[in-house]
CSV table of C-alpha atoms in Angstrom, one decimal:
chain,number,residue,atom,x,y,z
I,108,MET,CA,0.0,-0.1,0.0
I,109,LYS,CA,1.4,3.4,-1.0
I,110,ILE,CA,0.4,7.0,-1.5
I,111,GLY,CA,-1.9,7.3,-4.4
I,112,ASP,CA,-3.6,3.7,-4.1
I,113,GLN,CA,-7.3,3.5,-4.3
I,114,VAL,CA,-8.4,1.6,-1.2
I,115,ARG,CA,-12.0,0.8,0.5
I,116,PHE,CA,-13.0,0.5,4.1
I,117,LEU,CA,-13.6,-3.1,5.2
I,118,SER,CA,-15.7,-2.3,8.5
I,119,GLU,CA,-17.7,0.5,6.6
I,120,VAL,CA,-18.9,1.9,3.5
I,121,GLY,CA,-16.8,4.3,1.5
I,122,GLY,CA,-13.0,4.6,0.6
I,123,GLY,CA,-10.7,6.8,-1.3
I,124,ARG,CA,-7.1,7.5,-2.2
I,125,VAL,CA,-4.1,7.1,0.2
I,126,ALA,CA,-3.1,10.5,1.1
I,127,GLY,CA,-0.3,9.7,3.6
I,128,PHE,CA,0.6,7.9,6.9
I,129,GLN,CA,0.3,8.9,10.5
I,130,GLY,CA,2.8,6.9,12.5
I,131,LYS,CA,2.8,3.1,12.3
I,132,GLY,CA,-0.3,1.4,11.4
I,133,ILE,CA,-2.5,4.5,10.6
I,134,VAL,CA,-3.4,5.4,6.8
I,135,LEU,CA,-4.9,8.9,5.8
I,136,VAL,CA,-7.5,8.3,3.3
I,137,GLU,CA,-8.7,11.1,1.1
I,138,ASP,CA,-12.4,10.7,0.3
I,139,LYS,CA,-14.3,11.9,-2.7
I,140,ASP,CA,-15.0,15.4,-1.1
I,141,GLY,CA,-11.3,16.1,-0.4
I,142,PHE,CA,-11.3,15.1,3.3
I,143,GLU,CA,-8.5,13.0,4.8
I,144,VAL,CA,-9.8,10.3,7.1
I,145,PRO,CA,-7.5,8.4,9.5
I,146,MET,CA,-7.9,4.7,9.3
I,147,ARG,CA,-6.0,1.6,10.7
I,148,VAL,CA,-4.0,-0.1,7.8
I,149,SER,CA,-5.9,-3.5,8.6
I,150,ASP,CA,-9.3,-1.8,8.1
I,151,VAL,CA,-8.7,-0.9,4.4
I,152,VAL,CA,-7.8,-2.9,1.4
I,153,VAL,CA,-6.3,-1.9,-1.9
I,154,ILE,CA,-8.9,-2.0,-4.8
I,155,GLY,CA,-6.5,-1.1,-7.7
I,156,ASP,CA,-8.8,0.4,-10.5
I,157,GLU,CA,-12.1,-0.2,-8.9
I,158,SER,CA,-14.3,2.8,-7.9
I,159,TYR,CA,-15.3,3.1,-4.4
I,160,ASP,CA,-18.1,5.6,-5.1
I,161,THR,CA,-19.7,4.0,-8.1
I,162,GLY,CA,-21.2,1.0,-6.4
I,163,ARG,CA,-19.5,-1.4,-8.6
I,164,MET,CA,-16.8,-2.7,-6.0
I,165,ILE,CA,-16.0,-6.5,-6.4
I,166,GLN,CA,-16.3,-8.4,-3.2
I,167,LYS,CA,-13.1,-10.6,-2.8
I,168,GLY,CA,-14.3,-12.9,0.0
I,169,ASN,CA,-15.6,-12.0,3.3
I,170,ALA,CA,-14.7,-8.5,4.1
I,171,GLN,CA,-13.5,-9.5,7.7
I,172,ASN,CA,-11.1,-12.0,6.3
I,173,SER,CA,-9.6,-9.6,3.7
I,174,VAL,CA,-6.0,-8.9,3.8
I,175,PRO,CA,-4.7,-5.5,2.5
I,176,VAL,CA,-2.2,-5.7,-0.5
I,177,ILE,CA,1.3,-4.9,0.4
I,178,ASP,CA,3.7,-4.2,-2.4
I,179,GLU,CA,7.7,-4.2,-2.4
I,180,GLU,CA,7.9,-0.5,-1.8
I,181,GLU,CA,5.7,-0.7,1.4
I,182,LYS,CA,7.9,-3.6,2.6
I,183,GLU,CA,11.0,-1.5,2.3
I,184,THR,CA,9.4,1.8,3.8
I,185,GLU,CA,7.9,2.0,7.1
I,186,PRO,CA,4.7,4.2,7.3
I,187,ALA,CA,6.4,6.3,10.1
I,188,ASP,CA,9.0,7.5,7.6
I,189,LYS,CA,6.4,9.0,5.2
I,190,PRO,CA,5.1,12.5,5.5
I,191,VAL,CA,2.0,13.3,7.8
I,192,THR,CA,-0.7,14.9,5.8
I,193,PHE,CA,-3.5,14.9,8.1
I,194,LYS,CA,-4.8,18.3,9.3
I,195,ALA,CA,-7.2,19.0,12.2
I,196,LYS,CA,-10.3,21.0,11.6
I,197,PRO,CA,-10.2,24.7,12.7
I,198,GLU,CA,-11.9,25.1,16.2
I,199,GLU,CA,-14.8,27.7,16.4
I,200,ARG,CA,-15.2,30.0,19.2
I,201,ALA,CA,-18.0,31.8,21.0
I,202,GLY,CA,-19.1,35.0,19.3
I,203,GLY,CA,-17.4,34.0,16.0
I,204,ASP,CA,-20.5,33.6,13.8
I,205,ARG,CA,-20.7,37.1,13.1
I,206,LEU,CA,-18.2,38.1,10.2
I,207,SER,CA,-15.2,40.3,11.2
I,208,ALA,CA,-12.3,40.9,8.7
I,209,TYR,CA,-9.5,43.3,8.6
I,210,LEU,CA,-6.7,44.4,6.4
I,211,ALA,CA,-3.5,44.8,8.3
I,212,PHE,CA,-0.1,46.6,7.5
I,213,VAL,CA,2.9,45.5,9.7
I,214,PRO,CA,6.3,47.3,9.7
I,215,MET,CA,9.1,44.7,9.4
I,216,ASP,CA,11.2,46.8,11.7
I,217,VAL,CA,9.2,49.5,13.5
I,218,LYS,CA,12.6,50.7,15.1
I,219,GLU,CA,13.7,51.7,11.8
I,220,LEU,CA,10.5,53.2,10.3
I,221,SER,CA,12.2,55.5,7.9
I,222,GLN,CA,13.9,52.6,6.3
I,223,THR,CA,11.7,49.4,6.9
I,224,ARG,CA,9.7,47.4,4.5
I,225,PHE,CA,6.0,46.4,5.2
I,226,GLU,CA,3.9,43.4,5.1
I,227,SER,CA,0.3,43.0,4.6
I,228,TYR,CA,-2.3,40.6,6.1
I,229,LEU,CA,-5.8,39.7,5.8
I,230,VAL,CA,-7.2,38.8,9.4
I,231,ASN,CA,-10.3,36.5,9.7
I,232,ASP,CA,-11.7,37.1,12.9
I,233,SER,CA,-14.9,34.6,12.5
I,234,ASN,CA,-15.9,31.0,12.5
I,235,TYR,CA,-16.4,31.1,8.7
I,236,TYR,CA,-13.9,30.2,5.8
I,237,MET,CA,-13.5,33.2,3.5
I,238,ARG,CA,-12.6,33.0,-0.3
I,239,TYR,CA,-11.0,36.4,-0.7
I,240,VAL,CA,-9.5,38.6,-3.6
I,241,TYR,CA,-7.3,41.5,-2.8
I,242,MET,CA,-6.7,44.1,-5.6
I,243,THR,CA,-5.7,47.6,-6.3
I,244,ALA,CA,-6.5,50.2,-9.1
I,245,GLU,CA,-4.6,52.8,-10.9
I,246,GLY,CA,-7.5,54.8,-12.7
I,247,ASN,CA,-10.1,52.3,-13.8
I,248,ALA,CA,-7.7,49.6,-14.3
I,249,TRP,CA,-7.6,46.8,-11.4
I,250,THR,CA,-4.8,44.6,-10.7
I,251,VAL,CA,-5.3,41.3,-8.4
I,252,ARG,CA,-2.4,41.3,-5.8
I,253,ALA,CA,-3.7,38.2,-3.9
I,254,THR,CA,-6.2,35.6,-3.7
I,255,GLY,CA,-7.1,32.5,-2.0
I,256,GLU,CA,-9.1,31.0,0.9
I,257,ILE,CA,-8.4,31.9,4.5
I,258,GLU,CA,-9.5,29.6,7.5
I,259,PRO,CA,-11.4,30.7,10.4
I,260,ASN,CA,-9.8,32.7,13.2
I,261,THR,CA,-6.6,32.9,11.4
I,262,LYS,CA,-4.6,35.7,9.2
I,263,GLU,CA,-3.2,35.3,5.8
I,264,PHE,CA,0.0,37.0,4.5
I,265,LEU,CA,-0.6,38.9,1.3
I,266,GLU,CA,2.6,40.5,0.2
I,267,GLU,CA,5.7,42.5,1.1
I,268,PHE,CA,6.2,46.2,-0.2
I,269,GLY,CA,8.2,49.3,0.3
I,270,ARG,CA,7.4,52.9,0.4
I,271,GLU,CA,8.2,53.0,-3.3
I,272,ASP,CA,4.8,50.9,-3.9
I,273,LEU,CA,2.6,53.1,-1.8
I,274,ASN,CA,1.1,55.0,-4.6
I,275,THR,CA,0.1,51.9,-6.4
I,276,LEU,CA,-1.7,50.8,-3.0
I,277,GLU,CA,-3.6,53.9,-2.4
I,278,HIS,CA,-6.8,52.6,-4.2
I,279,GLY,CA,-7.5,49.0,-3.0
I,280,CYS,CA,-10.5,46.5,-2.7
I,281,VAL,CA,-11.2,43.4,-0.8
I,282,GLN,CA,-14.0,41.2,-1.8
I,283,MET,CA,-14.7,37.9,0.1
I,284,VAL,CA,-17.4,35.1,0.2
I,285,ALA,CA,-17.7,33.5,3.5
I,286,TYR,CA,-19.0,29.7,4.3
I,287,LYS,CA,-18.7,26.9,6.6
I,288,ARG,CA,-17.6,23.3,5.6
I,289,ASP,CA,-19.4,20.1,6.7
I,290,LYS,CA,-22.2,21.8,8.5
I,291,PRO,CA,-25.2,24.2,8.0
I,292,PHE,CA,-24.4,27.9,8.3
I,293,LEU,CA,-26.2,31.4,8.1
I,294,LEU,CA,-25.8,32.7,4.6
I,295,LYS,CA,-23.6,36.0,4.7
I,296,PRO,CA,-23.8,38.7,2.1
I,297,VAL,CA,-20.7,39.0,-0.2
I,298,VAL,CA,-18.3,41.4,1.0
I,299,ASN,CA,-16.9,44.2,-1.5
I,300,ALA,CA,-15.1,46.9,0.6
I,301,GLN,CA,-12.9,49.7,-1.1
I,302,VAL,CA,-9.9,50.8,0.9
I,303,ARG,CA,-8.3,54.1,0.5
I,304,LEU,CA,-4.7,54.2,2.0
I,305,ASP,CA,-3.1,57.4,3.0
I,306,PRO,CA,0.6,57.0,2.2
I,307,VAL,CA,1.6,59.6,4.5
I,308,LYS,CA,0.8,57.4,7.4
I,309,PHE,CA,3.4,54.9,6.8
I,310,TYR,CA,5.9,57.6,7.8
I,311,LYS,CA,4.5,58.3,11.2
I,312,LEU,CA,5.3,55.9,14.1
I,313,HIS,CA,1.8,56.6,16.1
I,314,THR,CA,0.0,55.2,13.0
I,315,PHE,CA,1.0,51.6,13.9
I,316,ARG,CA,-0.7,50.6,17.2
I,317,GLU,CA,-0.8,47.6,19.6
I,318,ASN,CA,-3.6,45.0,18.5
I,319,ASP,CA,-5.0,41.9,19.3
I,320,PHE,CA,-3.7,40.1,16.0
I,321,PHE,CA,0.0,40.7,15.8
I,322,GLU,CA,2.8,41.0,18.5
I,323,GLN,CA,4.1,44.1,16.8
I,324,PRO,CA,2.4,47.3,16.3
I,325,ALA,CA,0.1,47.4,13.1
I,326,LEU,CA,-2.1,49.7,10.9
I,327,ILE,CA,-5.4,48.0,10.7
I,328,TYR,CA,-8.4,48.8,8.5
I,329,THR,CA,-11.8,47.2,9.2
I,330,ILE,CA,-13.2,45.6,6.2
I,331,ILE,CA,-16.3,44.1,8.1
I,332,GLU,CA,-17.0,43.8,12.0
I,333,ASN,CA,-20.0,42.0,13.5
I,334,ASP,CA,-21.6,41.6,10.1
I,335,VAL,CA,-21.5,45.2,9.3
I,336,GLN,CA,-19.6,45.9,6.0
I,337,LYS,CA,-17.3,49.1,5.8
I,338,VAL,CA,-18.0,49.9,2.1
I,339,LYS,CA,-15.3,52.6,1.8
I,340,LEU,CA,-12.5,53.0,4.2
């Protein structure tokens, strides 16, 4: 059994593709929805080209007596030597079902403000996943600077920039779609918040303040807070 093999479960309905191993005796099976399920190696069997989700799986004897197929590569490589790909699901927090998100700018060396470069982040302070696009405009022409998905109650690095880039960042926009995985949720409106940066603020030390998201001072713009969107900042 190796990464990429198609397997089915012996003690329950389902199966998927081997995505990795977790310690000795535990295989991580990626199901058809893309989620990794930890299972004992003895509880799965390699099915080759058979499809676990088509209902055409071939029964090879009693499931309880089935023996997993082990190839020569598996004999030579212990599961503990293979990468662990299992990822725990994000934990939700009380009060996090109202959307709050922020655009943050952090000096890389606040003690050398006249020379430092900066990092920008998107902060998701809610129990929702967010699919986002961060863009800037020069006149009517928009340019995408970062796009992706940010997990609940985390922050996402967007880019590093210097003062020479401030004029291109002056007119920005953040668009986001919020949702939850594997559970019902309240539908949230699509976020479309335009951001006006004042380049002068990046030259003033008092602009960057202590906050709940970073250990160092940061300049933070509210995109949406407690489900109330800031249309223009």
